[in-house]
Short mmCIF file of C-alpha atoms and ligand atoms in Angstrom, two decimals:
data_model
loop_
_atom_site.label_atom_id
_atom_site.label_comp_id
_atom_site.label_asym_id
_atom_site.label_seq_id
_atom_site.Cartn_x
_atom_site.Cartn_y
_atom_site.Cartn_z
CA UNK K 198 -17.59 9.77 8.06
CA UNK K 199 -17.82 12.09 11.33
CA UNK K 200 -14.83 11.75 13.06
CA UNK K 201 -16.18 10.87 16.55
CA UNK K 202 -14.31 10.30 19.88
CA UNK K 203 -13.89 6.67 19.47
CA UNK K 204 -12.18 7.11 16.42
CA UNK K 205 -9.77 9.84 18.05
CA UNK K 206 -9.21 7.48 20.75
CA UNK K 207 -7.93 4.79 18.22
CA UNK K 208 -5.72 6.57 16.50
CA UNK K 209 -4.16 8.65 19.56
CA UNK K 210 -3.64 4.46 20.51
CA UNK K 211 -1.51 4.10 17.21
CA UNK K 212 -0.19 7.24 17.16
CA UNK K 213 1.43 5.92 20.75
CA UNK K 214 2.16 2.51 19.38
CA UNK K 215 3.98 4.10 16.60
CA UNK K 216 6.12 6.25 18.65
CA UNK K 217 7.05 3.17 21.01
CA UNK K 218 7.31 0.61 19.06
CA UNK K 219 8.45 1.98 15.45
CA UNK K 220 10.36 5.28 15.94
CA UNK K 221 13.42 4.16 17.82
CA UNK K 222 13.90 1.69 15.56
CA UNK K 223 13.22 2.56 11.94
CA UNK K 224 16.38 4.01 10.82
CA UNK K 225 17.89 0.75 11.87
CA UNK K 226 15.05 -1.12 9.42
CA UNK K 227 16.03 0.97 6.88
CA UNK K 228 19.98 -0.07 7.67
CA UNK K 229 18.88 -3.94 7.18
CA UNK K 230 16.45 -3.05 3.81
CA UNK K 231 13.62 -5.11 6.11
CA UNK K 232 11.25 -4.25 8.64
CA UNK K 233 11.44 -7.27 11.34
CA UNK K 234 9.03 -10.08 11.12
CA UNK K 235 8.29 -9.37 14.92
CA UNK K 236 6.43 -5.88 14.34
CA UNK K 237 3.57 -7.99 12.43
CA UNK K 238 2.97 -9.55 15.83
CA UNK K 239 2.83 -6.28 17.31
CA UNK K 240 0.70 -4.75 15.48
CA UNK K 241 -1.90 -7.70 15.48
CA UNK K 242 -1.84 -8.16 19.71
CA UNK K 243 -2.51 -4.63 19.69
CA UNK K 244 -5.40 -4.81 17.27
CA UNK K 245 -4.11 -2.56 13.95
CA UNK K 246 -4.19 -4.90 11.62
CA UNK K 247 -7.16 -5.73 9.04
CA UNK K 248 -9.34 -3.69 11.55
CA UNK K 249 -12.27 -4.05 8.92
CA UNK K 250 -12.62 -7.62 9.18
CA UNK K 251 -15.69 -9.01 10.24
CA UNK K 252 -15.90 -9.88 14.44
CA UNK K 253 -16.60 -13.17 13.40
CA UNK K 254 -13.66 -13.42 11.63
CA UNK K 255 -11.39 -12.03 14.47
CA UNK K 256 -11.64 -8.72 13.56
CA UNK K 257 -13.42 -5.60 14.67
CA UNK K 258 -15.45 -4.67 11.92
CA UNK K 259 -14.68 -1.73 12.00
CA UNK K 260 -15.64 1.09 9.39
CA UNK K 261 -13.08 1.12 6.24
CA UNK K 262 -12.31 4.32 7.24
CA UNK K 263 -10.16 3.50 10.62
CA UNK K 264 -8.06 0.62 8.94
CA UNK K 265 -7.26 3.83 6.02
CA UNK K 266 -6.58 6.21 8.71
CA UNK K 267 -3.49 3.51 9.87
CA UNK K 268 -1.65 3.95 6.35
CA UNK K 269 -2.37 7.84 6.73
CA UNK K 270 -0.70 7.74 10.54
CA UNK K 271 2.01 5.75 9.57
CA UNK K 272 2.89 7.60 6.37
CA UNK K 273 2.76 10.93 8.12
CA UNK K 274 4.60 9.67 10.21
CA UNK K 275 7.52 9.14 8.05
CA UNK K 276 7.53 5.53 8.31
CA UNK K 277 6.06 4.49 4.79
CA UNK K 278 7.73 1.16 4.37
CA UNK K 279 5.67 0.15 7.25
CA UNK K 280 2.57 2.13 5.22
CA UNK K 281 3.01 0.13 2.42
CA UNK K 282 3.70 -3.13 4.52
CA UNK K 283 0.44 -2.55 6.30
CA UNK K 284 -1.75 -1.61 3.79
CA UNK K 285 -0.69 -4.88 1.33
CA UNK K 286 -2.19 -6.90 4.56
CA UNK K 287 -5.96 -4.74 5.40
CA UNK K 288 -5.93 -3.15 2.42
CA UNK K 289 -5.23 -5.23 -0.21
CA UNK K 290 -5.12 -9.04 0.45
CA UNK K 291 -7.95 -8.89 3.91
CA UNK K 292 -10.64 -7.24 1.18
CA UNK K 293 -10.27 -9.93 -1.82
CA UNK K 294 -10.64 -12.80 0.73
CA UNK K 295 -13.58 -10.97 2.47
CA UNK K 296 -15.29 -10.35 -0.43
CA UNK K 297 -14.53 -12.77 -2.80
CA UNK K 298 -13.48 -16.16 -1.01
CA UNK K 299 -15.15 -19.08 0.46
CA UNK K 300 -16.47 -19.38 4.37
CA UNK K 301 -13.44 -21.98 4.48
CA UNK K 302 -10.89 -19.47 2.83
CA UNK K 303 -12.20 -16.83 5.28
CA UNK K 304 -12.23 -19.07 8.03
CA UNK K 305 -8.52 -19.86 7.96
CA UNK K 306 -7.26 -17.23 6.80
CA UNK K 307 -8.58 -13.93 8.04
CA UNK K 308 -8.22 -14.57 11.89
CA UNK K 309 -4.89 -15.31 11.08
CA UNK K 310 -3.96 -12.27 9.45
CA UNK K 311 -5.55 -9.88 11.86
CA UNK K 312 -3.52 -11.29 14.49
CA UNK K 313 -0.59 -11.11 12.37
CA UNK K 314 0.28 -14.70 12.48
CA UNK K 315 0.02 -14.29 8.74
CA UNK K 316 1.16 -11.90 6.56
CA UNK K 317 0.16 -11.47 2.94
CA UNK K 318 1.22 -10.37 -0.37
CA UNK K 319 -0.21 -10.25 -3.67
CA UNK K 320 1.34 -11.16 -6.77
CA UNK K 321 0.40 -10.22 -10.01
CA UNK K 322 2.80 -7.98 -11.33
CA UNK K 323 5.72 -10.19 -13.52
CA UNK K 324 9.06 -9.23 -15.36
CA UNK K 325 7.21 -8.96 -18.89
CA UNK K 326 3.84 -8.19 -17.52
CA UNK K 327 2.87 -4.42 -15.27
CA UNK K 328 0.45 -2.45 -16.69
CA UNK K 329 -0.61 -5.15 -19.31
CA UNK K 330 -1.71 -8.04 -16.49
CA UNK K 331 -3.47 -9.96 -19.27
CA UNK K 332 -0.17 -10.69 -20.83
CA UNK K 333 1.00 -12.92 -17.38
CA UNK K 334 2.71 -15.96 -17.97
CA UNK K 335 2.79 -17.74 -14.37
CA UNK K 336 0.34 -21.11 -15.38
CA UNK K 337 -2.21 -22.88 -12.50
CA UNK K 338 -3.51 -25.86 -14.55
CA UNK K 339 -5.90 -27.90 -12.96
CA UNK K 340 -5.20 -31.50 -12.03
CA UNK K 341 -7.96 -32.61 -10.28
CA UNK K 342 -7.32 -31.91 -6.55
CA UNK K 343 -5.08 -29.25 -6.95
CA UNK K 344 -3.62 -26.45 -9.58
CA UNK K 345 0.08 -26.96 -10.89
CA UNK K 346 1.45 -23.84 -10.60
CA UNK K 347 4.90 -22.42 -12.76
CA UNK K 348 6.12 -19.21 -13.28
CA UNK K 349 7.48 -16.13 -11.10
CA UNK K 350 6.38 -12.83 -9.63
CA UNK K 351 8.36 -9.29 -9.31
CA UNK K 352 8.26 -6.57 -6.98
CA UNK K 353 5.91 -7.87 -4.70
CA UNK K 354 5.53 -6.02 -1.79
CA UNK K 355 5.50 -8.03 1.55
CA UNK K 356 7.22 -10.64 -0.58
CA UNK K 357 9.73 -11.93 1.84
CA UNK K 358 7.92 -12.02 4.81
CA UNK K 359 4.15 -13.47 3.14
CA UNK K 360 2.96 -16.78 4.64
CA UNK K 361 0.00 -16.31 2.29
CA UNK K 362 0.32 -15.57 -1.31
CA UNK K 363 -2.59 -13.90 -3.08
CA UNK K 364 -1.02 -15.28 -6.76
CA UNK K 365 -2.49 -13.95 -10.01
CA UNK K 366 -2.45 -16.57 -12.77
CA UNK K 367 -3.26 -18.07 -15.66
CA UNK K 368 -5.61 -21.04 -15.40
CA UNK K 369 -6.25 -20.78 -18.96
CA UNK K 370 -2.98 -20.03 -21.02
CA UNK K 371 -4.46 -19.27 -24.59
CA UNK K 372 -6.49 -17.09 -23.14
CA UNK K 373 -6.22 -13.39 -22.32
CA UNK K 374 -8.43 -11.61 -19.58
CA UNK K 375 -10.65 -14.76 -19.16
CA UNK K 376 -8.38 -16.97 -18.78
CA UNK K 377 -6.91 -15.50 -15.41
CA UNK K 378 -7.57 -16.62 -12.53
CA UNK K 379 -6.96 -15.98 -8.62
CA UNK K 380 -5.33 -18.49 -6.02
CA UNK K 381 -4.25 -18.68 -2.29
CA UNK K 382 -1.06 -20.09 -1.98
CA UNK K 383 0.76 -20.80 0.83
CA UNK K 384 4.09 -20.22 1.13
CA UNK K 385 5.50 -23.03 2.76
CA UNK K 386 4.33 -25.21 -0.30
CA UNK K 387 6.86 -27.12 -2.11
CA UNK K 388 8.62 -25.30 -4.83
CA UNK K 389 7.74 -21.59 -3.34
CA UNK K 390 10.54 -19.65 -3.36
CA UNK K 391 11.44 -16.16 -2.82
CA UNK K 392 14.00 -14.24 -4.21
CA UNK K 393 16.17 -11.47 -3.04
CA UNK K 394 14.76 -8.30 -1.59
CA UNK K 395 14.99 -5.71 -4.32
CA UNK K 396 17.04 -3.00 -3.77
CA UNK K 397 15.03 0.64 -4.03
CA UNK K 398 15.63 4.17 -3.92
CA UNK K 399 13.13 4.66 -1.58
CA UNK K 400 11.31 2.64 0.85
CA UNK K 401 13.99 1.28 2.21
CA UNK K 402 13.04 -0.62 4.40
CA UNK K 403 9.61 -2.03 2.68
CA UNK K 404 10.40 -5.94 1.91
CA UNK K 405 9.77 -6.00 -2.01
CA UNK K 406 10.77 -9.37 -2.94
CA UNK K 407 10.83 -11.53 -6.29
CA UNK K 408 8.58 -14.83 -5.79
CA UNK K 409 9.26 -17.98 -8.18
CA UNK K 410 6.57 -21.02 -8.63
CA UNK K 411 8.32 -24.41 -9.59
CA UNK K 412 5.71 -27.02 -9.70
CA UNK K 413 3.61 -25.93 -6.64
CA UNK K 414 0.58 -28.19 -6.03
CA UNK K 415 -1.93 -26.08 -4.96
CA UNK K 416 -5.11 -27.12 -3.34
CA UNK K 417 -7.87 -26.60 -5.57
CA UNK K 418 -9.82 -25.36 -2.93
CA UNK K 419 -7.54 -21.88 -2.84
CA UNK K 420 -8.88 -20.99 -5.72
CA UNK K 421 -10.55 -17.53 -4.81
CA UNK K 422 -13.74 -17.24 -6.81
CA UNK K 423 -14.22 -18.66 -9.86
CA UNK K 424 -11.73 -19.62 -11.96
CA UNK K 425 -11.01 -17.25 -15.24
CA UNK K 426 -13.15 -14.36 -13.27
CA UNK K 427 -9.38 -13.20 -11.62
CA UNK K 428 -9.87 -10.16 -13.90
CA UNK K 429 -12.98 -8.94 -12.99
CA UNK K 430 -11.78 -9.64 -9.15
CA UNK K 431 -8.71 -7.33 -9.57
CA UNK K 432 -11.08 -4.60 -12.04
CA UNK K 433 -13.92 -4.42 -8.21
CA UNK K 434 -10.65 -4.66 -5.83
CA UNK K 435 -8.29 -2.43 -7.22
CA UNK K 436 -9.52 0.62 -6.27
CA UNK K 437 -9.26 0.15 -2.52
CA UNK K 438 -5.63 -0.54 -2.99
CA UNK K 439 -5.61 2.92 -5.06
CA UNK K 440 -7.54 4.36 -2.55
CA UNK K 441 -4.97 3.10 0.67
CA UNK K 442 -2.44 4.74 -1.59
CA UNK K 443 -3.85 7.65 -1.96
CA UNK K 444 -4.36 7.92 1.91
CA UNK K 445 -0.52 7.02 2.24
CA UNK K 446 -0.33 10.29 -0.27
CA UNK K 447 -1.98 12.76 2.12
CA UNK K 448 -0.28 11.46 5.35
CA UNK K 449 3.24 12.14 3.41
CA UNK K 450 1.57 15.51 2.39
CA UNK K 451 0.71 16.54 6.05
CA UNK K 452 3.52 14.62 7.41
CA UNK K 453 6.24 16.31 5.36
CA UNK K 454 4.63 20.21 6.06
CA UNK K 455 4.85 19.91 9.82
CA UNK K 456 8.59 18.58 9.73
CA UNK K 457 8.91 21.75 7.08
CA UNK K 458 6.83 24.28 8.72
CA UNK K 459 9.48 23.86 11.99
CA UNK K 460 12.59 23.79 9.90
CA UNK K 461 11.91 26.97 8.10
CA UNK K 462 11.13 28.71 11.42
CA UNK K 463 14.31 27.39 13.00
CA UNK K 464 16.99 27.84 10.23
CA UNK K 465 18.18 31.29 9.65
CA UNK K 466 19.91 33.32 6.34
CA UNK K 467 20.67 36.87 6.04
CA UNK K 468 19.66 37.31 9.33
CA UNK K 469 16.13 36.30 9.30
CA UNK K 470 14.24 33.23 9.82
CA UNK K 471 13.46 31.23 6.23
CA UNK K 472 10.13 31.66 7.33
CA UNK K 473 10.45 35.42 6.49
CA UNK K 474 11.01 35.11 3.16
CA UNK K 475 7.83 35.59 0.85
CA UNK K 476 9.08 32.53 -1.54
CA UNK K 477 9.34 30.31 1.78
CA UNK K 478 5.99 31.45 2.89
CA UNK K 479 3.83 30.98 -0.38
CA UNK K 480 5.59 27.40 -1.17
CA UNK K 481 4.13 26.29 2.42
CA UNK K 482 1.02 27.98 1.83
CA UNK K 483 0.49 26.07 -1.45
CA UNK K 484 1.38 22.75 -0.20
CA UNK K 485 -1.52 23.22 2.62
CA UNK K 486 -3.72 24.51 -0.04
CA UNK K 487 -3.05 21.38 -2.09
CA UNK K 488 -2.83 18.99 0.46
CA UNK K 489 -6.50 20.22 1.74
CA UNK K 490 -7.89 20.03 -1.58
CA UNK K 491 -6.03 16.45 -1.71
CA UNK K 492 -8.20 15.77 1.87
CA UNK K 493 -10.98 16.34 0.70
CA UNK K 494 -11.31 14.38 -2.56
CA UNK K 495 -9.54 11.42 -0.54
CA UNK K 496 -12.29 11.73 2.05
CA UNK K 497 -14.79 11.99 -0.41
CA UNK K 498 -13.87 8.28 -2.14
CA UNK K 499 -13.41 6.83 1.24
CA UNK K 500 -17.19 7.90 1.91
CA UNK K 501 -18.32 6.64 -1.52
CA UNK K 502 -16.38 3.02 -1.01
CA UNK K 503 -18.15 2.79 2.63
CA UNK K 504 -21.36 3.01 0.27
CA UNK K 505 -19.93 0.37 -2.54
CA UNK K 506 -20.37 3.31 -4.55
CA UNK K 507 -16.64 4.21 -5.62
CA UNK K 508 -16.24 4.09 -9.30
CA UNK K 509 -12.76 2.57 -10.85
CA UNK K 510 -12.82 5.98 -12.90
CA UNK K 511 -13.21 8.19 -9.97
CA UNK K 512 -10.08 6.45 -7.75
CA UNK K 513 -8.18 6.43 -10.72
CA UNK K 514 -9.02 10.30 -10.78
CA UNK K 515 -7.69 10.76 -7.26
CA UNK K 516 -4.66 8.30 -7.14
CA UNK K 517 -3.53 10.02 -10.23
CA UNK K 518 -3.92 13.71 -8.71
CA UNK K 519 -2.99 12.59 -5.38
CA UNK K 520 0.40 11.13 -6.11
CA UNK K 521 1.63 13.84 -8.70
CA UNK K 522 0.59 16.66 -6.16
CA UNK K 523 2.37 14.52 -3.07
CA UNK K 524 5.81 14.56 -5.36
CA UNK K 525 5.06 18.04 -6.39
CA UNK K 526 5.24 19.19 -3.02
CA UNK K 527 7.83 16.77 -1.45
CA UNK K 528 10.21 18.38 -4.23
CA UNK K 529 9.46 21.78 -3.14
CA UNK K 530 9.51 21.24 0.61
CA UNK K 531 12.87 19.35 0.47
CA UNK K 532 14.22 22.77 -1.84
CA UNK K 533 13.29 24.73 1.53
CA UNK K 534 16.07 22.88 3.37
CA UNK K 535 18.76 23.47 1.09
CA UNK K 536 21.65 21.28 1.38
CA UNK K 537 19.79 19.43 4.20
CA UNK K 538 17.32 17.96 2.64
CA UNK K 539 18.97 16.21 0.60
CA UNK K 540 21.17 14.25 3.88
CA UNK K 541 19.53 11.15 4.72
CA UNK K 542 19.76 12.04 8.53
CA UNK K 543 16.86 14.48 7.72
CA UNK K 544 13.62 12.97 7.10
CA UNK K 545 12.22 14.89 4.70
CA UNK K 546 14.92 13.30 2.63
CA UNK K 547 13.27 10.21 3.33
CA UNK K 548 9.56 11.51 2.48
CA UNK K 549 11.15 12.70 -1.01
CA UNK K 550 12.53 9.43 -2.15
CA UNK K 551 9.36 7.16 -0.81
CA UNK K 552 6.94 9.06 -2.40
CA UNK K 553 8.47 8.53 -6.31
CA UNK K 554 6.87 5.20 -6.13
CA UNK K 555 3.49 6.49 -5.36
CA UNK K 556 3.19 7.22 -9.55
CA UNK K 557 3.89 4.00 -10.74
CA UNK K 558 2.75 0.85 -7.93
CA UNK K 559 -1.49 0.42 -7.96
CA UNK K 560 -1.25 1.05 -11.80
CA UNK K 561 1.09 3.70 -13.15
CA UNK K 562 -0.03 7.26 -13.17
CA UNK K 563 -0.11 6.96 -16.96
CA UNK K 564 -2.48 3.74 -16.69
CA UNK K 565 -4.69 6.57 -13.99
CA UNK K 566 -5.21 8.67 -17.12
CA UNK K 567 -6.15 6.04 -19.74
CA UNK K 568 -9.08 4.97 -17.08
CA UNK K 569 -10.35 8.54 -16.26
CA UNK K 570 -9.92 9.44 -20.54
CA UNK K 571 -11.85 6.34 -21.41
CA UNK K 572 -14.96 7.98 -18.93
CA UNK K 573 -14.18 10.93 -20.89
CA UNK K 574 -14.11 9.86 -24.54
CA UNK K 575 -14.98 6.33 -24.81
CA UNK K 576 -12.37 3.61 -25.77
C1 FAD F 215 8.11 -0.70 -4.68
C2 FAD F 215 7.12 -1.43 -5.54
C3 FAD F 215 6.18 -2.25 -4.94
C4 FAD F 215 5.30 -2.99 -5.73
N1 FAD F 215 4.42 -3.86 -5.14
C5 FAD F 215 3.70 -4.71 -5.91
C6 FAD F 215 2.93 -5.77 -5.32
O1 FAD F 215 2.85 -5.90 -4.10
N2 FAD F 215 2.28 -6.63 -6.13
C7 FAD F 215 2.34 -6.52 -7.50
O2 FAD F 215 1.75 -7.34 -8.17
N3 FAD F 215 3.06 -5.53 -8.09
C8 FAD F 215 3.74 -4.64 -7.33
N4 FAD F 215 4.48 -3.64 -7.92
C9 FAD F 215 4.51 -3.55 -9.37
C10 FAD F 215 3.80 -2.31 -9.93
O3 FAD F 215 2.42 -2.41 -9.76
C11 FAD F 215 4.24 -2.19 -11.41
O4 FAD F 215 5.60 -1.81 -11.40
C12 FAD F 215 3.40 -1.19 -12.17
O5 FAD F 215 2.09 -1.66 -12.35
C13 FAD F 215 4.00 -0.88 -13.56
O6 FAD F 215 4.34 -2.04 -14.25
P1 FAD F 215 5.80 -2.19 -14.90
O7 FAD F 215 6.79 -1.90 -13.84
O8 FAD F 215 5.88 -3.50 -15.58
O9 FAD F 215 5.89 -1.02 -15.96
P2 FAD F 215 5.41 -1.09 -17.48
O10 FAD F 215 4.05 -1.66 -17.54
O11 FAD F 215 6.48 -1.71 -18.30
O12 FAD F 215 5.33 0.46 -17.85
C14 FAD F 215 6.47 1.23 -18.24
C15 FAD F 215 5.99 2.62 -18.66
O13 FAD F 215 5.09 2.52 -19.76
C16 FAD F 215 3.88 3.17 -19.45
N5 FAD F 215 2.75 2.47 -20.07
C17 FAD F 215 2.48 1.14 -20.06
N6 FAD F 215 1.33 0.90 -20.70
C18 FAD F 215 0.86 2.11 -21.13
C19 FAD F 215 -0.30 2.54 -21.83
N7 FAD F 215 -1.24 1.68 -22.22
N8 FAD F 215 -0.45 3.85 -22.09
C20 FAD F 215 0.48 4.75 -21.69
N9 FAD F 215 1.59 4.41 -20.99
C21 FAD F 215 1.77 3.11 -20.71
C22 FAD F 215 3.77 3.09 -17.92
O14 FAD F 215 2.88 4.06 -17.43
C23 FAD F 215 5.21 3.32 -17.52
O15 FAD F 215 5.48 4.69 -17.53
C24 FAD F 215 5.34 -2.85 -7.15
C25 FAD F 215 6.26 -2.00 -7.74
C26 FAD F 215 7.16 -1.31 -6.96
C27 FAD F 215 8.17 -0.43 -7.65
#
């Protein structure tokens, strides 16, 4: 996409918002492990969340590529819990119900969460079940009028805060892939509960929650799709989550150079600026080569998914590259401030620690390769 005015306009608008509403306060989230409920309303009056959405829907419709350019901001901005907090809501749960659910489902829903009045999470991941979804055990057996729902959810981002709970599960227990399914819960349903927010080395101040099902009577009318097609639905979704995490990857990248870039021109040994020393100086210069090569094959997928033409082999290519590269190069710029870096007062600390996650949440790193080798070689 051509980066016209309009689209400079909107972000210089975040790029304010962020700076009002989120800087003064974001060390504090960290301090309390949650970002505040309030900040979803924020964001929606002011018109950053789900910006894709359809105008009918509430949204603007707006090209995929200004609701990716908010995780970018907001991760080079330092403030990646919010990244991540953003990006489960119009990147992840907005395009499953947009492309996959019902006028009703849309109906409610989406206005809802562009405003912020909702926010989402999805669940699939469980404490025996990551990388090998098929082998969930949360059940949604059908009764009827409604799906009887047992089992629990772990590190779900968003988890504490969701009003809407996007809940991978199986409809049919005996049976693997097929027999998963996909249903809208929401969370003020009987027998939803949510556990404690998980602890993390990084992202402090992302709400990663466990979620537990006892008995929920679901409508059957949340079911999103068909029922045992939940597979399929997370094999076409999936890669714009990969994809919003791979834009997280480069804002971190450009985010963590500038902070470097002034440090290393400001802090002085043996009587010269850091910036002076060849070893400082090539570092730098290979984190912006990376980091432009990273730009470009992130801008490249985001221009293929406009088209419905991004392949499930290709993302995988670039999450995998992406997020190795950004904690590559977080390592090596935090090494430039010494004993500094590693203080949590200085936020390049901060971009270190949030970006080990990037490997492992969308589908581990290792799970990246099997896709892109199966291209390759076959199964
Ligand atoms: C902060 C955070 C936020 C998250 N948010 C969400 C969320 O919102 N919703 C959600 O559903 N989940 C979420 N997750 C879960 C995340 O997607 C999983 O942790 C991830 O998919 C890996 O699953 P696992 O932790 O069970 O690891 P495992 O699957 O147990 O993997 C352990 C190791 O084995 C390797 N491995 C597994 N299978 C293979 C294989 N076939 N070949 C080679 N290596 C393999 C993995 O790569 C990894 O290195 C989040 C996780 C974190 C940490």
């Amino acid at each position: 996409m051509q980066i016209d005015s309009e689209f400079e306009l909107f972000r210089d608008n975040f790029r304010r918002f962020l700076n009002e509403y989120v800087a003064p306060y974001y060390e504090q989230w960290e301090e309390q492990g949650l970002i505040p409920r309030e900040i979803w309303n924020r964001l929606g009056e002011n018109g950053f969340l789900c910006v894709d959405v359809p105008e009918q829907y509430g949204g603007y419709g707006a090209p995929v590529h200004y609701s990716l350019m908010l995780v970018q901001e907001t991760a080079q901005a330092g403030f990646t819990s919010l990244a991540v907090a953003i990006g489960g809501q119009s990147e992840l749960v907005s395009p499953y119900i947009q492309n996959i659910g019902s006028e009703q489902q849309k109906n409610f829903w989406l206005p809802k969460m562009v405003t912020g009045e909702v926010v989402s999470a999805i669940a699939m991941t469980e404490a025996n079940a990551g990388s090998d979804l098929q082998a969930i055990r949360t059940q949604a057996i059908l009764h009827n009028q409604y799906y009887l729902v047992d089992g629990s959810k772990t590190f779900i981002s968003n988890g504490h805060h969701a009003d809407l709970i996007v809940l991978v599960a199986k409809t049919d227990p005996q049976a693997r892939a097929k027999g998963i399914s996909i249903l809208l819960v929401d969370a003020q349903l009987e027998g939803v509960k949510k556990g404690r927010c998980l602890k993390k080395i990084g992202l402090h101040a992302q709400d990663t929650a466990e979620l537990f099902f006892d008995q929920v009577h679901v409508p059957n009318n949340q079911l999103l799709g068909e029922a045992g097609k939940g597979f399929s639905y997370l094999m076409q979704e999936l890669p714009r989550e990969r994809l919003s995490i791979s834009m997280m990857a480069l804002g971190s990248m450009l985010g963590a150079i500038e902070l470097t870039k002034t440090y290393v021109q400001e802090r002085k040994a043996f009587g010269q600026a850091l910036s002076q020393f060849q070893n400082t100086r090539f570092v730098l210069a290979q984190a912006q080569i990376k980091a432009k090569a990273a730009q470009a094959f992130v801008q490249q997928c985001a221009d293929l998914y406009s088209q419905e033409q991004l392949t499930v082999s290709e993302v995988a290519a670039l999450k995998c590259f992406i997020t190795d590269t950004q904690c590559e190069i977080m390592d090596q710029l935090l090494q430039l401030f010494g004993g500094y870096g590693y203080m949590q007062e200085y936020p390049i600390s901060r971009f270190f620690v949030d970006a080990r996650v990037q490997k492992i949440y969308g589908g581990t790193n290792e799970i990246m390769k099997e896709i892109v080798a199966r291209e390759l070689l076959g199964k």
